[in-house]
XYZ file of N, CA and C in Angstrom:
375
model
N 0.840 -1.180 0.000
C 0.000 0.000 0.000
C 0.884 1.241 0.000
N 0.553 2.194 -0.832
C 1.311 3.441 -0.952
C 0.601 4.522 -0.157
N 1.348 5.183 0.705
C 0.792 6.315 1.443
C 1.034 7.581 0.646
N -0.032 8.213 0.244
C 0.071 9.478 -0.468
C -0.138 10.619 0.509
N 0.612 11.707 0.350
C 0.412 12.837 1.261
C -0.972 13.443 1.074
N -1.553 13.830 2.185
C -2.850 14.498 2.121
C -2.650 15.921 1.630
N -3.539 16.377 0.808
C -3.446 17.769 0.356
C -4.764 18.452 0.660
N -4.658 19.728 0.940
C -5.867 20.508 1.184
C -6.559 20.745 -0.138
N -7.821 20.460 -0.174
C -8.596 20.690 -1.379
C -9.051 22.149 -1.375
N -8.402 22.966 -2.162
C -8.707 24.388 -2.219
C -9.550 24.639 -3.463
N -10.667 25.324 -3.288
C -11.493 25.598 -4.456
C -10.833 26.647 -5.348
N -11.308 26.736 -6.563
C -10.690 27.601 -7.571
C -10.709 29.075 -7.188
N -11.785 29.530 -6.564
C -11.861 30.938 -6.177
C -10.878 31.243 -5.056
N -10.744 30.348 -4.088
C -9.774 30.558 -3.005
C -8.357 30.587 -3.543
N -8.066 29.676 -4.458
C -6.737 29.642 -5.069
C -6.442 30.969 -5.774
N -7.401 31.457 -6.550
C -7.211 32.718 -7.290
C -7.066 33.888 -6.328
N -7.847 33.914 -5.248
C -7.720 34.981 -4.247
C -6.316 34.986 -3.647
N -5.842 33.820 -3.233
C -4.506 33.725 -2.647
C -3.430 34.159 -3.632
N -3.596 33.772 -4.887
C -2.628 34.156 -5.924
C -2.589 35.672 -6.096
N -3.755 36.306 -6.099
C -3.814 37.758 -6.291
C -3.254 38.509 -5.079
N -3.484 37.990 -3.877
C -2.899 38.608 -2.677
C -1.374 38.544 -2.753
N -0.848 37.368 -3.095
C 0.614 37.223 -3.207
C 1.188 38.140 -4.281
N 0.493 38.248 -5.418
C 0.976 39.108 -6.497
C 0.990 40.569 -6.062
N -0.067 41.013 -5.391
C -0.112 42.395 -4.899
C 1.021 42.652 -3.912
N 1.239 41.732 -2.985
C 2.318 41.891 -2.007
C 3.679 41.945 -2.691
N 3.870 41.089 -3.693
C 5.140 41.071 -4.420
C 5.349 42.377 -5.188
N 4.305 42.860 -5.852
C 4.426 44.105 -6.606
C 4.741 45.273 -5.669
N 4.039 45.349 -4.548
C 4.284 46.451 -3.615
C 5.669 46.346 -2.975
N 6.151 45.135 -2.742
C 7.515 44.959 -2.223
C 8.547 45.431 -3.235
N 8.195 45.320 -4.524
C 9.074 45.788 -5.606
C 8.815 47.247 -5.959
N 8.103 47.955 -5.072
C 7.822 49.391 -5.184
C 6.904 49.756 -6.343
N 6.035 48.828 -6.738
C 4.992 49.156 -7.707
C 3.919 49.953 -6.979
N 3.249 50.838 -7.689
C 2.185 51.673 -7.131
C 0.886 51.448 -7.901
N -0.221 51.489 -7.169
C -1.535 51.465 -7.804
C -1.785 52.859 -8.363
N -1.924 52.961 -9.680
C -2.019 54.288 -10.296
C -3.443 54.753 -10.563
N -4.418 53.840 -10.468
C -5.789 54.239 -10.750
C -6.730 53.271 -10.045
N -7.836 53.789 -9.540
C -8.770 52.963 -8.786
C -10.192 53.522 -8.906
N -10.694 53.735 -10.141
C -11.991 54.406 -10.286
C -13.171 53.616 -9.724
N -13.079 52.294 -9.686
C -14.192 51.491 -9.160
C -14.026 51.197 -7.669
N -13.029 51.804 -7.034
C -12.783 51.657 -5.599
C -12.608 50.187 -5.203
N -11.743 49.471 -5.936
C -11.529 48.046 -5.697
C -10.198 47.726 -5.024
N -9.320 48.711 -4.864
C -7.980 48.447 -4.336
C -8.016 47.714 -2.994
N -8.842 48.160 -2.075
C -8.905 47.541 -0.745
C -9.551 46.160 -0.763
N -10.103 45.766 -1.902
C -10.768 44.466 -2.010
C -9.924 43.442 -2.768
N -8.693 43.810 -3.136
C -7.826 42.878 -3.865
C -7.643 41.615 -3.027
N -7.848 40.468 -3.678
C -7.714 39.184 -2.997
C -8.998 38.674 -2.385
N -10.112 39.320 -2.704
C -11.407 38.865 -2.188
C -12.355 38.584 -3.347
N -13.417 37.862 -3.053
C -14.478 37.609 -4.032
C -15.579 38.623 -3.762
N -15.974 39.326 -4.808
C -17.011 40.357 -4.689
C -18.040 40.189 -5.804
N -19.286 40.430 -5.453
C -20.351 40.504 -6.469
C -20.260 41.893 -7.081
N -19.993 41.955 -8.379
C -19.804 43.229 -9.070
C -20.857 43.367 -10.157
N -21.539 44.503 -10.165
C -22.468 44.803 -11.249
C -21.679 45.507 -12.340
N -21.776 44.975 -13.551
C -20.990 45.486 -14.675
C -21.883 45.855 -15.848
N -21.388 46.796 -16.629
C -22.000 47.130 -17.907
C -21.147 46.473 -18.982
N -21.767 45.653 -19.820
C -21.067 45.001 -20.928
C -21.164 45.909 -22.151
N -20.040 46.521 -22.505
C -20.072 47.433 -23.650
C -20.020 46.676 -24.972
N -19.099 45.708 -25.081
C -18.945 45.008 -26.356
C -18.164 43.718 -26.173
N -18.204 42.894 -27.233
C -17.339 41.727 -27.343
C -16.221 42.106 -28.290
N -14.999 41.711 -27.968
C -13.899 41.914 -28.913
C -13.913 40.744 -29.897
N -13.153 40.841 -30.995
C -13.079 39.719 -31.938
C -12.568 38.418 -31.299
N -11.828 38.524 -30.205
C -11.319 37.326 -29.513
C -12.224 36.897 -28.347
N -13.453 37.375 -28.354
C -14.471 37.042 -27.357
C -14.061 37.413 -25.930
N -13.446 38.567 -25.824
C -13.260 39.199 -24.522
C -14.402 40.181 -24.360
N -14.898 40.323 -23.140
C -15.941 41.306 -22.877
C -15.299 42.565 -22.335
N -15.670 43.701 -22.897
C -15.214 44.993 -22.381
C -16.254 45.431 -21.370
N -15.859 45.382 -20.083
C -16.782 45.632 -18.986
C -16.407 46.889 -18.224
N -17.423 47.550 -17.711
C -17.246 48.693 -16.815
C -17.997 48.396 -15.524
N -17.356 48.604 -14.387
C -18.066 48.504 -13.120
C -19.134 49.597 -13.100
N -20.301 49.267 -12.539
C -21.390 50.240 -12.502
C -20.918 51.516 -11.812
N -21.206 52.636 -12.446
C -20.777 53.938 -11.943
C -19.521 54.453 -12.624
N -18.836 53.591 -13.369
C -17.587 53.999 -14.050
C -17.728 53.959 -15.568
N -18.954 53.852 -16.056
C -19.182 53.703 -17.491
C -18.651 54.879 -18.312
N -18.609 56.066 -17.714
C -18.171 57.256 -18.454
C -16.676 57.513 -18.347
N -15.960 56.647 -17.641
C -14.507 56.803 -17.514
C -13.861 55.810 -18.481
N -13.519 56.269 -19.663
C -13.091 55.392 -20.759
C -11.975 54.427 -20.359
N -10.989 54.877 -19.624
C -9.841 54.013 -19.304
C -10.114 53.040 -18.160
N -11.319 53.024 -17.608
C -11.608 52.192 -16.433
C -12.179 50.814 -16.777
N -12.114 50.412 -18.030
C -12.723 49.142 -18.422
C -11.860 47.940 -18.022
N -12.524 46.788 -17.979
C -11.882 45.502 -17.713
C -12.149 44.598 -18.906
N -11.187 43.796 -19.288
C -11.388 42.787 -20.328
C -11.422 41.419 -19.655
N -12.527 40.698 -19.860
C -12.713 39.392 -19.235
C -13.158 38.413 -20.322
N -12.523 37.248 -20.402
C -12.943 36.264 -21.408
C -14.386 35.800 -21.195
N -15.134 35.762 -22.280
C -16.530 35.326 -22.224
C -16.647 33.931 -21.629
N -15.773 33.004 -22.012
C -15.892 31.629 -21.538
C -15.807 31.553 -20.015
N -15.023 32.448 -19.388
C -14.915 32.407 -17.931
C -16.221 32.865 -17.270
N -16.858 33.872 -17.843
C -18.129 34.348 -17.276
C -19.208 33.280 -17.450
N -19.211 32.607 -18.596
C -20.183 31.536 -18.818
C -19.931 30.395 -17.827
N -18.660 30.001 -17.680
C -18.325 28.878 -16.799
C -18.616 29.178 -15.332
N -18.189 30.347 -14.848
C -18.279 30.645 -13.419
C -19.532 31.431 -13.040
N -20.083 32.207 -13.958
C -21.255 33.017 -13.637
C -22.548 32.471 -14.205
N -22.440 31.430 -15.049
C -23.611 30.776 -15.638
C -24.510 31.760 -16.380
N -23.891 32.674 -17.121
C -24.670 33.639 -17.893
C -23.871 34.095 -19.100
N -24.581 34.652 -20.059
C -23.962 35.208 -21.263
C -24.364 36.680 -21.336
N -23.521 37.563 -20.811
C -23.849 38.995 -20.853
C -23.964 39.481 -22.299
N -24.887 40.389 -22.509
C -25.098 40.948 -23.847
C -24.598 42.383 -23.894
N -23.985 42.789 -25.020
C -23.550 44.180 -25.153
C -24.712 45.141 -24.937
N -24.424 46.208 -24.165
C -25.429 47.211 -23.867
C -26.266 46.902 -22.634
N -25.956 45.796 -21.944
C -26.751 45.416 -20.775
C -25.879 45.330 -19.520
N -26.534 45.450 -18.373
C -25.889 45.261 -17.074
C -26.088 43.822 -16.628
N -25.135 43.315 -15.865
C -25.257 42.000 -15.244
C -24.398 41.997 -13.988
N -24.676 41.064 -13.101
C -23.890 40.914 -11.877
C -23.358 39.499 -11.797
N -22.139 39.372 -11.327
C -21.563 38.069 -11.046
C -20.424 38.239 -10.063
N -19.940 37.130 -9.554
C -18.832 37.170 -8.602
C -17.504 37.150 -9.356
N -16.622 38.052 -8.937
C -15.267 38.129 -9.471
C -14.280 38.086 -8.320
N -13.089 37.607 -8.611
C -11.964 37.797 -7.704
C -11.368 39.146 -8.070
N -11.150 39.998 -7.081
C -10.514 41.278 -7.343
C -9.011 41.028 -7.313
N -8.377 41.329 -8.432
C -6.957 41.063 -8.575
C -6.192 42.286 -9.006
N -5.008 42.054 -9.534
C -4.163 43.146 -10.005
C -3.717 42.881 -11.434
N -3.455 43.968 -12.140
C -2.925 43.889 -13.504
C -1.823 44.925 -13.635
N -0.658 44.485 -14.058
C 0.452 45.419 -14.274
C 0.181 46.233 -15.530
N 0.435 47.547 -15.449
C 0.171 48.420 -16.594
C 1.365 49.285 -16.968
N 2.438 49.193 -16.258
C 3.614 50.005 -16.557
C 4.836 49.396 -15.912
N 5.945 50.098 -16.023
C 7.192 49.593 -15.453
C 7.096 49.404 -13.944
N 6.388 50.269 -13.259
C 6.249 50.180 -11.805
C 4.828 50.519 -11.368
N 3.840 50.099 -12.177
C 2.454 50.483 -11.914
C 1.512 49.292 -12.097
N 0.422 49.308 -11.328
C -0.618 48.304 -11.487
C -1.971 48.947 -11.203
N -3.027 48.244 -11.605
C -4.403 48.662 -11.334
C -5.187 47.439 -10.860
N -6.250 47.657 -10.100
C -7.123 46.533 -9.747
C -7.780 45.958 -11.002
N -8.073 44.672 -10.964
C -8.692 44.029 -12.120
C -9.743 43.026 -11.658
N -10.592 42.639 -12.587
C -11.599 41.612 -12.326
C -11.054 40.297 -12.875
N -10.993 39.294 -12.030
C -10.438 37.998 -12.407
C -11.438 36.897 -12.135
N -11.297 35.837 -12.912
C -12.024 34.595 -12.664
C -11.025 33.451 -12.785
N -11.264 32.346 -12.081
C -10.316 31.233 -12.141
C -10.177 30.675 -13.553
N -8.992 30.157 -13.848
C -8.761 29.537 -15.150
C -9.291 28.115 -15.202
N -9.353 27.441 -14.066
C -9.801 26.053 -14.056
C -11.086 25.905 -13.287
């Protein structure tokens, strides 16, 4: 009989939250700065939040261009999220021009040599 080590079964959202917390800590340790936070998500990095979004359009690669509710008029505040992830994890197909709500992991995205912004993430698996 082979004894296999026990492993903690971590769900996909917990794994993604932990990954985003570690990434934020690493970026800040490397003196990266959060340069923009129009949807007020910085303090929520590493958590799962229900976010109401406006779906502006689908890109040719089936990414959704999303705006957090209240930030629709701030052009640079959009998030790109793959459609397949929203279908898989949110069980819905958002339509351009409509609002929808689903749970996202609040994460980080590097945007410059020493800069990052909060982002909307969903697990890959």
